[in-house]
Amino acid sequence: MTTDIHDYLAEFEDIPGTRVYTTKRARQGYWLNQFAMSLMKAENRKRWLADEEAYIADWPVTSEQKEALLARDYNRMLDLGGNIYYLAKIFSTDGKSFVEAVSTMTGMSVDEYKAMMQAGGRSPDGVRSIREGR
Amino acid sequence: MARLTAGIATSHIPLLGVAIDQGKTEEDYFKPIFAGYEWTKDWIARPENRPDVVILVYNDHASAFDMNLIPTFAIGCADSFQPADEGWGPRPVPVVENDADFAWHIAQSCILDEFDMTIINKMDVDHGLTVPLSVMFGQPEAWPVKVVPVAVNVVTYPVPSGNRCWKLGEAIARAVARYPEDLNVQIWGTGGMSHQLQGPRAGLINREWDTRFLDDLTADPERLRHIEHIEYLRETGSEGIEMVMWLIMRGALQGRVRELHRHYHVPGSNTAVGHIVLENDQ
């Protein structure tokens, strides 16, 4: 039995607080993600940190993507096609860990987020489905 | 004849690599995480269990593959692979040595078996591949095993189904059985367990679901084959999908399987640390 791609993709929109990295997002975020990849080279990290505006000017990202990037607004970058494994190059260059960067997307402070993880993490109860409210 | 003797699964959380590289494994935060690997470290160090080659199933996290190249199933066929610079410099770990003859054999055999593998020569390997080696072998001068990297796309959707992963495992097992050299081969599935690294729902952990997944690797693997992507996403967080890679490992083991060891701990960074050792029950 084959899965209908439209049904398959539609279900992804029903998960609270989650952007599944679909091909649509991959196309939208292509340059933002490719820019982030460039930070895997030490010399590029140095240039980026020295002058972010000048560095990003060489990349054809949209003005919204640029704004979100300079503000380190990770939720917005996700909305604009960013993928977390690519965006990880940006926060790693900032000297931030996954926990520090990820917590900024949750509305919690780093300490609150760490405490939640230490206590067993976020429960899936209530955040499985928007439609079904479970 | 090459023999597939055991399957191991483990999370590949980057922070565990950092802890090993920086000598922090005895700290309170990390102690219970690494304690769960002690059994396996002892077990795998015994000559009768030590594999000659590990087929290591992992995913690349935007390191070797960027948006220009998204292979669903790729196999590393070069003689060696360097640790990747993921944004903070490469991990100080040994170069990963392949058994390239064996890797090419697997690639050819799988393609004839209708799995159209992407063949990769030049490829740096990231924490997805090197953290499992570190948790099993610590900090040696050189890795004590050869490694055949098998990289799976679990980042850009649609990713392969659990059932497809299982069948790839079966095809890999057939390839191993057809290899004339006398090799002790293990297959490792890495990633998982429940975790979400993005958005307001980040930090999701589902101990109950993970425990049932661990149980059913022996009790009811047929159920695991047919778990849909949407269930992984809803129940285990957006990155829990990495567990489909465990099914490549499980599919490669034949018939009845015995659990030798299990470890589960929350948290490791944003993630539920999961680890299991399985062998064929013959």
CSV table of C-alpha atoms in Angstrom, one decimal:
chain,number,residue,atom,x,y,z
A,1,MET,CA,0.0,0.0,0.0
A,2,THR,CA,1.4,3.4,-0.9
A,3,THR,CA,1.0,6.5,1.1
A,4,ASP,CA,-0.5,9.6,-0.5
A,5,ILE,CA,2.1,12.3,-0.3
A,6,HIS,CA,-0.5,15.1,0.3
A,7,ASP,CA,-2.1,13.2,3.3
A,8,TYR,CA,1.4,12.4,4.6
A,9,LEU,CA,2.5,16.1,4.5
A,10,ALA,CA,-0.8,17.5,5.8
A,11,GLU,CA,-0.5,15.5,9.1
A,12,PHE,CA,2.8,17.3,9.8
A,13,GLU,CA,0.9,20.6,10.3
A,14,ASP,CA,-1.0,19.0,13.2
A,15,ILE,CA,1.9,18.8,15.6
A,16,PRO,CA,2.1,21.7,18.1
A,17,GLY,CA,5.3,23.7,18.2
A,18,THR,CA,7.1,21.7,15.6
A,19,ARG,CA,8.2,22.5,12.0
A,20,VAL,CA,8.9,19.3,10.1
A,21,TYR,CA,11.7,19.8,7.6
A,22,THR,CA,9.8,19.1,4.4
A,23,THR,CA,11.1,19.7,0.9
A,24,LYS,CA,9.1,22.9,0.8
A,25,ARG,CA,11.0,24.2,3.8
A,26,ALA,CA,14.3,22.9,2.3
A,27,ARG,CA,13.7,25.0,-0.9
A,28,GLN,CA,12.7,28.1,1.1
A,29,GLY,CA,15.7,27.8,3.3
A,30,TYR,CA,18.3,26.7,0.8
A,31,TRP,CA,20.6,29.8,1.0
A,32,LEU,CA,20.1,30.3,4.8
A,33,ASN,CA,21.2,26.7,5.3
A,34,GLN,CA,24.0,26.9,2.8
A,35,PHE,CA,25.3,30.1,4.5
A,36,ALA,CA,25.3,28.2,7.8
A,37,MET,CA,27.3,25.4,6.3
A,38,SER,CA,30.0,27.9,5.3
A,39,LEU,CA,30.7,28.3,9.1
A,40,MET,CA,32.2,24.8,9.2
A,41,LYS,CA,35.5,26.5,8.1
A,42,ALA,CA,37.5,28.2,10.7
A,43,GLU,CA,38.5,31.1,8.4
A,44,ASN,CA,34.8,31.7,7.6
A,45,ARG,CA,33.8,31.7,11.3
A,46,LYS,CA,36.5,34.4,11.9
A,47,ARG,CA,35.2,36.6,9.1
A,48,TRP,CA,31.6,36.1,10.2
A,49,LEU,CA,32.3,37.0,13.8
A,50,ALA,CA,34.3,40.1,12.7
A,51,ASP,CA,31.5,41.6,10.6
A,52,GLU,CA,28.2,39.7,10.3
A,53,GLU,CA,26.5,42.2,8.0
A,54,ALA,CA,29.4,42.2,5.6
A,55,TYR,CA,29.6,38.4,5.6
A,56,ILE,CA,25.9,37.8,5.0
A,57,ALA,CA,25.9,40.4,2.2
A,58,ASP,CA,27.6,37.8,0.0
A,59,TRP,CA,24.7,35.3,0.5
A,60,PRO,CA,21.3,35.6,-1.4
A,61,VAL,CA,19.2,35.2,1.7
A,62,THR,CA,15.9,37.1,2.0
A,63,SER,CA,15.7,40.2,4.2
A,64,GLU,CA,13.4,38.3,6.6
A,65,GLN,CA,16.0,35.5,6.9
A,66,LYS,CA,18.8,38.1,7.4
A,67,GLU,CA,16.8,39.8,10.1
A,68,ALA,CA,16.1,36.6,12.0
A,69,LEU,CA,19.7,35.4,11.6
A,70,LEU,CA,21.2,38.6,13.0
A,71,ALA,CA,18.7,38.5,15.9
A,72,ARG,CA,19.4,34.8,16.5
A,73,ASP,CA,15.7,34.2,16.4
A,74,TYR,CA,15.8,30.5,15.8
A,75,ASN,CA,12.0,29.9,15.7
A,76,ARG,CA,11.8,32.5,13.0
A,77,MET,CA,14.7,31.0,11.1
A,78,LEU,CA,12.9,27.6,11.3
A,79,ASP,CA,9.7,29.3,9.9
A,80,LEU,CA,11.8,30.7,7.0
A,81,GLY,CA,13.2,27.3,6.0
A,82,GLY,CA,16.2,26.9,8.4
A,83,ASN,CA,17.0,23.4,9.6
A,84,ILE,CA,18.3,22.9,13.1
A,85,TYR,CA,21.4,20.9,12.1
A,86,TYR,CA,22.4,23.7,9.7
A,87,LEU,CA,21.5,26.4,12.2
A,88,ALA,CA,23.7,24.5,14.7
A,89,LYS,CA,26.7,25.9,12.9
A,90,ILE,CA,25.6,29.4,13.8
A,91,PHE,CA,25.1,28.8,17.5
A,92,SER,CA,28.3,26.7,17.7
A,93,THR,CA,30.2,29.6,16.2
A,94,ASP,CA,28.6,31.7,18.9
A,95,GLY,CA,30.0,29.2,21.5
A,96,LYS,CA,26.6,28.0,22.5
A,97,SER,CA,25.6,24.4,23.2
A,98,PHE,CA,22.5,22.7,21.8
A,99,VAL,CA,20.8,23.1,25.2
A,100,GLU,CA,21.5,26.8,25.3
A,101,ALA,CA,20.4,27.4,21.8
A,102,VAL,CA,17.4,25.1,21.8
A,103,SER,CA,16.1,26.6,25.1
A,104,THR,CA,15.7,30.0,23.4
A,105,MET,CA,12.9,28.5,21.2
A,106,THR,CA,10.8,27.4,24.1
A,107,GLY,CA,10.1,30.6,26.0
A,108,MET,CA,12.1,29.3,29.0
A,109,SER,CA,15.4,30.5,30.4
A,110,VAL,CA,18.3,28.2,29.9
A,111,ASP,CA,18.1,27.2,33.6
A,112,GLU,CA,14.4,26.5,33.5
A,113,TYR,CA,14.9,24.4,30.4
A,114,LYS,CA,17.8,22.5,32.0
A,115,ALA,CA,15.7,21.9,35.0
A,116,MET,CA,12.8,20.5,32.9
A,117,MET,CA,15.3,18.1,31.1
A,118,GLN,CA,16.8,17.0,34.4
A,119,ALA,CA,13.2,16.3,35.7
A,120,GLY,CA,12.6,13.9,32.7
A,121,GLY,CA,11.9,16.3,29.8
A,122,ARG,CA,8.7,17.7,28.4
A,123,SER,CA,5.8,15.3,28.5
A,124,PRO,CA,4.2,14.5,25.2
A,125,ASP,CA,0.8,14.8,26.9
A,126,GLY,CA,-1.2,17.6,25.3
A,127,VAL,CA,1.4,18.3,22.5
A,128,ARG,CA,0.8,15.3,20.2
A,129,SER,CA,-2.0,16.8,18.1
A,130,ILE,CA,-3.5,20.2,17.7
A,131,ARG,CA,-6.7,18.7,16.1
A,132,GLU,CA,-7.3,16.1,18.7
A,133,GLY,CA,-6.0,18.2,21.7
A,134,ARG,CA,-4.0,15.2,23.1
B,1,MET,CA,32.7,-16.6,5.6
B,2,ALA,CA,31.8,-13.3,7.2
B,3,ARG,CA,29.5,-13.7,10.1
B,4,LEU,CA,27.1,-11.1,11.5
B,5,THR,CA,27.4,-11.8,15.3
B,6,ALA,CA,25.6,-9.0,17.1
B,7,GLY,CA,23.7,-5.8,16.8
B,8,ILE,CA,24.2,-2.7,19.0
B,9,ALA,CA,22.1,0.4,19.1
B,10,THR,CA,23.0,3.7,20.9
B,11,SER,CA,22.2,7.3,20.9
B,12,HIS,CA,24.9,9.5,19.3
B,13,ILE,CA,24.4,12.7,21.3
B,14,PRO,CA,27.2,15.2,20.5
B,15,LEU,CA,27.5,16.2,24.2
B,16,LEU,CA,28.7,12.7,25.0
B,17,GLY,CA,31.6,13.2,22.6
B,18,VAL,CA,32.4,16.5,24.3
B,19,ALA,CA,32.4,14.9,27.7
B,20,ILE,CA,34.8,12.1,26.6
B,21,ASP,CA,37.1,14.5,24.7
B,22,GLN,CA,37.3,16.9,27.7
B,23,GLY,CA,37.6,14.3,30.4
B,24,LYS,CA,34.3,15.0,32.1
B,25,THR,CA,32.8,11.5,32.2
B,26,GLU,CA,33.2,11.3,36.0
B,27,GLU,CA,31.2,14.4,36.6
B,28,ASP,CA,27.8,14.0,38.3
B,29,TYR,CA,25.9,14.8,35.2
B,30,PHE,CA,27.7,12.3,33.0
B,31,LYS,CA,28.4,9.5,35.4
B,32,PRO,CA,25.0,7.7,35.1
B,33,ILE,CA,25.1,8.1,31.3
B,34,PHE,CA,28.5,6.5,30.9
B,35,ALA,CA,27.9,3.8,33.6
B,36,GLY,CA,25.3,2.3,31.3
B,37,TYR,CA,28.0,1.6,28.7
B,38,GLU,CA,30.5,-0.1,31.1
B,39,TRP,CA,28.9,-3.6,30.5
B,40,THR,CA,29.2,-3.2,26.7
B,41,LYS,CA,32.8,-1.9,26.9
B,42,ASP,CA,33.8,-5.0,28.9
B,43,TRP,CA,31.8,-7.3,26.6
B,44,ILE,CA,33.2,-5.9,23.4
B,45,ALA,CA,36.8,-6.0,24.6
B,46,ARG,CA,36.7,-9.8,25.0
B,47,PRO,CA,38.4,-11.4,22.0
B,48,GLU,CA,35.5,-13.7,21.2
B,49,ASN,CA,33.2,-10.6,20.9
B,50,ARG,CA,35.5,-8.1,19.3
B,51,PRO,CA,34.3,-7.4,15.8
B,52,ASP,CA,36.7,-7.1,12.9
B,53,VAL,CA,34.3,-4.7,11.2
B,54,VAL,CA,31.4,-2.6,12.4
B,55,ILE,CA,28.8,-1.6,9.8
B,56,LEU,CA,27.8,1.6,11.5
B,57,VAL,CA,24.4,3.1,10.5
B,58,TYR,CA,24.1,6.8,11.4
B,59,ASN,CA,22.9,10.0,9.9
B,60,ASP,CA,25.0,12.9,8.8
B,61,HIS,CA,24.0,16.2,10.5
B,62,ALA,CA,24.7,18.6,7.7
B,63,SER,CA,28.4,17.9,7.8
B,64,ALA,CA,29.4,15.8,4.7
B,65,PHE,CA,26.1,16.3,2.9
B,66,ASP,CA,24.6,19.8,2.6
B,67,MET,CA,21.4,20.9,0.8
B,68,ASN,CA,23.1,20.0,-2.5
B,69,LEU,CA,23.2,16.3,-2.0
B,70,ILE,CA,20.6,14.3,0.1
B,71,PRO,CA,21.2,10.6,-0.4
B,72,THR,CA,18.5,8.4,1.3
B,73,PHE,CA,21.0,5.6,1.8
B,74,ALA,CA,24.7,6.1,1.3
B,75,ILE,CA,27.7,3.8,1.9
B,76,GLY,CA,31.2,5.0,2.5
B,77,CYS,CA,33.6,3.1,0.3
B,78,ALA,CA,36.9,5.0,0.8
B,79,ASP,CA,39.9,3.6,2.8
B,80,SER,CA,39.4,6.2,5.6
B,81,PHE,CA,37.3,9.1,6.8
B,82,GLN,CA,38.4,12.2,8.7
B,83,PRO,CA,36.4,13.5,11.7
B,84,ALA,CA,34.3,16.5,10.6
B,85,ASP,CA,34.6,20.1,11.7
B,86,GLU,CA,31.0,20.7,12.8
B,87,GLY,CA,31.5,24.4,13.8
B,88,TRP,CA,33.8,24.0,16.8
B,89,GLY,CA,36.8,22.2,15.1
B,90,PRO,CA,37.1,18.5,14.4
B,91,ARG,CA,36.8,16.1,17.4
B,92,PRO,CA,40.2,14.9,18.6
B,93,VAL,CA,39.5,11.3,17.7
B,94,PRO,CA,41.3,8.8,15.4
B,95,VAL,CA,40.7,8.7,11.7
B,96,VAL,CA,38.0,6.1,10.9
B,97,GLU,CA,39.5,3.2,8.9
B,98,ASN,CA,37.2,1.3,6.5
B,99,ASP,CA,37.4,-2.2,5.2
B,100,ALA,CA,37.0,-0.8,1.7
B,101,ASP,CA,36.9,-4.2,-0.1
B,102,PHE,CA,34.0,-5.3,2.2
B,103,ALA,CA,32.2,-1.9,1.8
B,104,TRP,CA,32.3,-2.2,-2.0
B,105,HIS,CA,31.1,-5.8,-1.7
B,106,ILE,CA,28.1,-4.6,0.4
B,107,ALA,CA,27.4,-1.8,-2.0
B,108,GLN,CA,27.4,-4.1,-5.0
B,109,SER,CA,25.4,-6.8,-3.3
B,110,CYS,CA,22.8,-4.3,-2.1
B,111,ILE,CA,22.4,-2.8,-5.5
B,112,LEU,CA,21.9,-6.2,-7.1
B,113,ASP,CA,19.4,-6.8,-4.3
B,114,GLU,CA,17.4,-3.7,-5.5
B,115,PHE,CA,18.7,-1.3,-2.9
B,116,ASP,CA,20.1,1.6,-4.9
B,117,MET,CA,22.9,2.8,-2.6
B,118,THR,CA,24.7,6.0,-3.1
B,119,ILE,CA,28.4,5.4,-3.0
B,120,ILE,CA,30.6,7.9,-1.2
B,121,ASN,CA,34.3,8.2,-1.3
B,122,LYS,CA,35.3,11.6,0.1
B,123,MET,CA,33.3,12.1,3.3
B,124,ASP,CA,34.1,13.5,6.7
B,125,VAL,CA,32.2,11.8,9.5
B,126,ASP,CA,30.5,13.7,12.2
B,127,HIS,CA,29.3,13.0,15.8
B,128,GLY,CA,26.7,10.6,14.5
B,129,LEU,CA,29.4,8.1,13.6
B,130,THR,CA,32.3,9.0,16.0
B,131,VAL,CA,30.3,9.3,19.3
B,132,PRO,CA,29.2,5.7,19.2
B,133,LEU,CA,32.8,4.6,18.7
B,134,SER,CA,33.9,6.8,21.6
B,135,VAL,CA,31.2,5.4,24.0
B,136,MET,CA,32.2,1.9,23.2
B,137,PHE,CA,36.0,2.2,22.9
B,138,GLY,CA,37.0,5.4,24.9
B,139,GLN,CA,40.0,7.3,23.7
B,140,PRO,CA,42.4,4.8,21.9
B,141,GLU,CA,45.3,5.9,19.6
B,142,ALA,CA,43.5,4.1,16.7
B,143,TRP,CA,40.0,2.7,16.6
B,144,PRO,CA,40.2,-1.1,17.3
B,145,VAL,CA,37.8,-2.0,14.5
B,146,LYS,CA,37.3,-1.2,10.9
B,147,VAL,CA,34.1,0.8,10.2
B,148,VAL,CA,31.8,0.7,7.1
B,149,PRO,CA,29.7,3.9,7.3
B,150,VAL,CA,26.1,3.6,6.2
B,151,ALA,CA,24.5,7.1,6.2
B,152,VAL,CA,20.7,7.5,6.2
B,153,ASN,CA,18.8,10.7,5.5
B,154,VAL,CA,16.6,11.3,8.5
B,155,VAL,CA,16.7,15.1,8.2
B,156,THR,CA,14.8,16.1,5.0
B,157,TYR,CA,11.3,14.6,4.7
B,158,PRO,CA,10.2,12.1,3.4
B,159,VAL,CA,12.9,10.0,5.1
B,160,PRO,CA,12.8,6.3,4.5
B,161,SER,CA,10.1,4.2,6.2
B,162,GLY,CA,10.9,1.9,9.1
B,163,ASN,CA,10.0,-1.0,7.0
B,164,ARG,CA,12.3,0.1,4.2
B,165,CYS,CA,15.1,0.4,6.7
B,166,TRP,CA,14.4,-3.1,8.0
B,167,LYS,CA,14.6,-4.5,4.5
B,168,LEU,CA,17.9,-2.7,3.9
B,169,GLY,CA,19.1,-4.4,7.1
B,170,GLU,CA,18.1,-7.8,5.6
B,171,ALA,CA,19.9,-6.9,2.3
B,172,ILE,CA,23.0,-6.0,4.3
B,173,ALA,CA,22.8,-9.3,6.1
B,174,ARG,CA,22.7,-11.2,2.8
B,175,ALA,CA,25.7,-9.2,1.6
B,176,VAL,CA,27.6,-10.2,4.8
B,177,ALA,CA,26.7,-13.9,4.4
B,178,ARG,CA,28.1,-13.8,0.8
B,179,TYR,CA,31.5,-12.4,1.7
B,180,PRO,CA,34.1,-15.1,1.5
B,181,GLU,CA,36.6,-13.6,4.1
B,182,ASP,CA,36.4,-14.9,7.7
B,183,LEU,CA,35.2,-11.7,9.5
B,184,ASN,CA,33.4,-11.1,12.7
B,185,VAL,CA,30.9,-8.3,11.8
B,186,GLN,CA,28.6,-6.3,14.0
B,187,ILE,CA,26.0,-3.9,12.8
B,188,TRP,CA,25.3,-0.8,14.9
B,189,GLY,CA,22.2,1.4,14.6
B,190,THR,CA,22.6,4.8,16.1
B,191,GLY,CA,20.6,8.0,17.0
B,192,GLY,CA,17.5,8.5,19.1
B,193,MET,CA,15.8,7.9,21.4
B,194,SER,CA,13.1,10.5,22.0
B,195,HIS,CA,14.2,14.1,21.5
B,196,GLN,CA,13.2,17.3,19.8
B,197,LEU,CA,15.7,20.0,19.1
B,198,GLN,CA,13.5,22.7,17.6
B,199,GLY,CA,10.6,24.9,18.2
B,200,PRO,CA,8.4,25.6,21.3
B,201,ARG,CA,7.9,21.8,21.8
B,202,ALA,CA,11.7,21.2,22.2
B,203,GLY,CA,12.8,19.0,25.1
B,204,LEU,CA,10.1,16.4,24.5
B,205,ILE,CA,10.9,13.0,26.0
B,206,ASN,CA,8.7,9.9,26.0
B,207,ARG,CA,10.1,7.3,28.4
B,208,GLU,CA,7.1,5.0,28.0
B,209,TRP,CA,7.2,5.0,24.2
B,210,ASP,CA,11.0,4.5,24.2
B,211,THR,CA,10.8,1.6,26.7
B,212,ARG,CA,8.2,-0.2,24.6
B,213,PHE,CA,10.5,0.3,21.5
B,214,LEU,CA,13.4,-1.3,23.4
B,215,ASP,CA,11.1,-4.1,24.6
B,216,ASP,CA,9.8,-4.8,21.1
B,217,LEU,CA,13.2,-5.1,19.5
B,218,THR,CA,13.0,-8.6,20.9
B,219,ALA,CA,9.4,-9.1,21.8
B,220,ASP,CA,7.5,-7.8,18.8
B,221,PRO,CA,9.9,-6.4,16.1
B,222,GLU,CA,7.1,-6.8,13.5
B,223,ARG,CA,5.2,-3.9,15.2
B,224,LEU,CA,8.3,-1.7,15.0
B,225,ARG,CA,8.6,-2.2,11.2
B,226,HIS,CA,5.3,-0.5,10.7
B,227,ILE,CA,5.5,2.5,12.9
B,228,GLU,CA,4.7,5.5,10.7
B,229,HIS,CA,6.7,8.7,10.6
B,230,ILE,CA,3.8,10.7,12.1
B,231,GLU,CA,3.9,8.5,15.2
B,232,TYR,CA,7.6,9.0,15.7
B,233,LEU,CA,7.0,12.8,15.3
B,234,ARG,CA,4.1,13.0,17.6
B,235,GLU,CA,5.4,10.6,20.3
B,236,THR,CA,9.2,11.0,20.3
B,237,GLY,CA,9.8,14.5,19.1
B,238,SER,CA,11.0,15.7,15.7
B,239,GLU,CA,14.4,14.1,16.0
B,240,GLY,CA,13.1,10.8,17.5
B,241,ILE,CA,12.8,9.7,13.8
B,242,GLU,CA,16.5,8.7,14.0
B,243,MET,CA,15.2,5.4,15.5
B,244,VAL,CA,14.4,4.1,12.0
B,245,MET,CA,18.1,3.6,11.8
B,246,TRP,CA,17.9,1.1,14.7
B,247,LEU,CA,15.6,-1.0,12.4
B,248,ILE,CA,18.4,-1.4,9.8
B,249,MET,CA,20.4,-3.0,12.6
B,250,ARG,CA,17.4,-5.1,13.8
B,251,GLY,CA,16.5,-6.1,10.2
B,252,ALA,CA,20.0,-7.4,9.7
B,253,LEU,CA,19.8,-9.8,12.7
B,254,GLN,CA,18.1,-13.1,11.7
B,255,GLY,CA,15.1,-14.7,13.4
B,256,ARG,CA,15.0,-14.8,17.1
B,257,VAL,CA,17.1,-12.3,18.9
B,258,ARG,CA,18.3,-12.1,22.5
B,259,GLU,CA,18.8,-9.0,24.5
B,260,LEU,CA,22.2,-9.0,26.3
B,261,HIS,CA,22.2,-5.5,27.8
B,262,ARG,CA,20.1,-2.3,28.0
B,263,HIS,CA,20.6,1.2,29.2
B,264,TYR,CA,18.2,4.1,29.3
B,265,HIS,CA,18.8,7.5,30.9
B,266,VAL,CA,17.3,11.0,30.8
B,267,PRO,CA,18.7,13.5,30.0
B,268,GLY,CA,21.7,13.5,27.8
B,269,SER,CA,21.6,17.2,26.7
B,270,ASN,CA,18.1,17.4,25.0
B,271,THR,CA,17.8,13.7,24.5
B,272,ALA,CA,16.8,10.3,26.0
B,273,VAL,CA,20.0,8.2,26.0
B,274,GLY,CA,19.1,4.7,24.8
B,275,HIS,CA,21.4,1.7,24.3
B,276,ILE,CA,20.9,-2.0,23.7
B,277,VAL,CA,23.0,-5.0,22.7
B,278,LEU,CA,21.4,-7.8,20.8
B,279,GLU,CA,22.6,-11.1,19.4
B,280,ASN,CA,21.1,-13.9,17.3
B,281,ASP,CA,19.6,-16.6,19.5
B,282,GLN,CA,20.8,-19.7,17.8
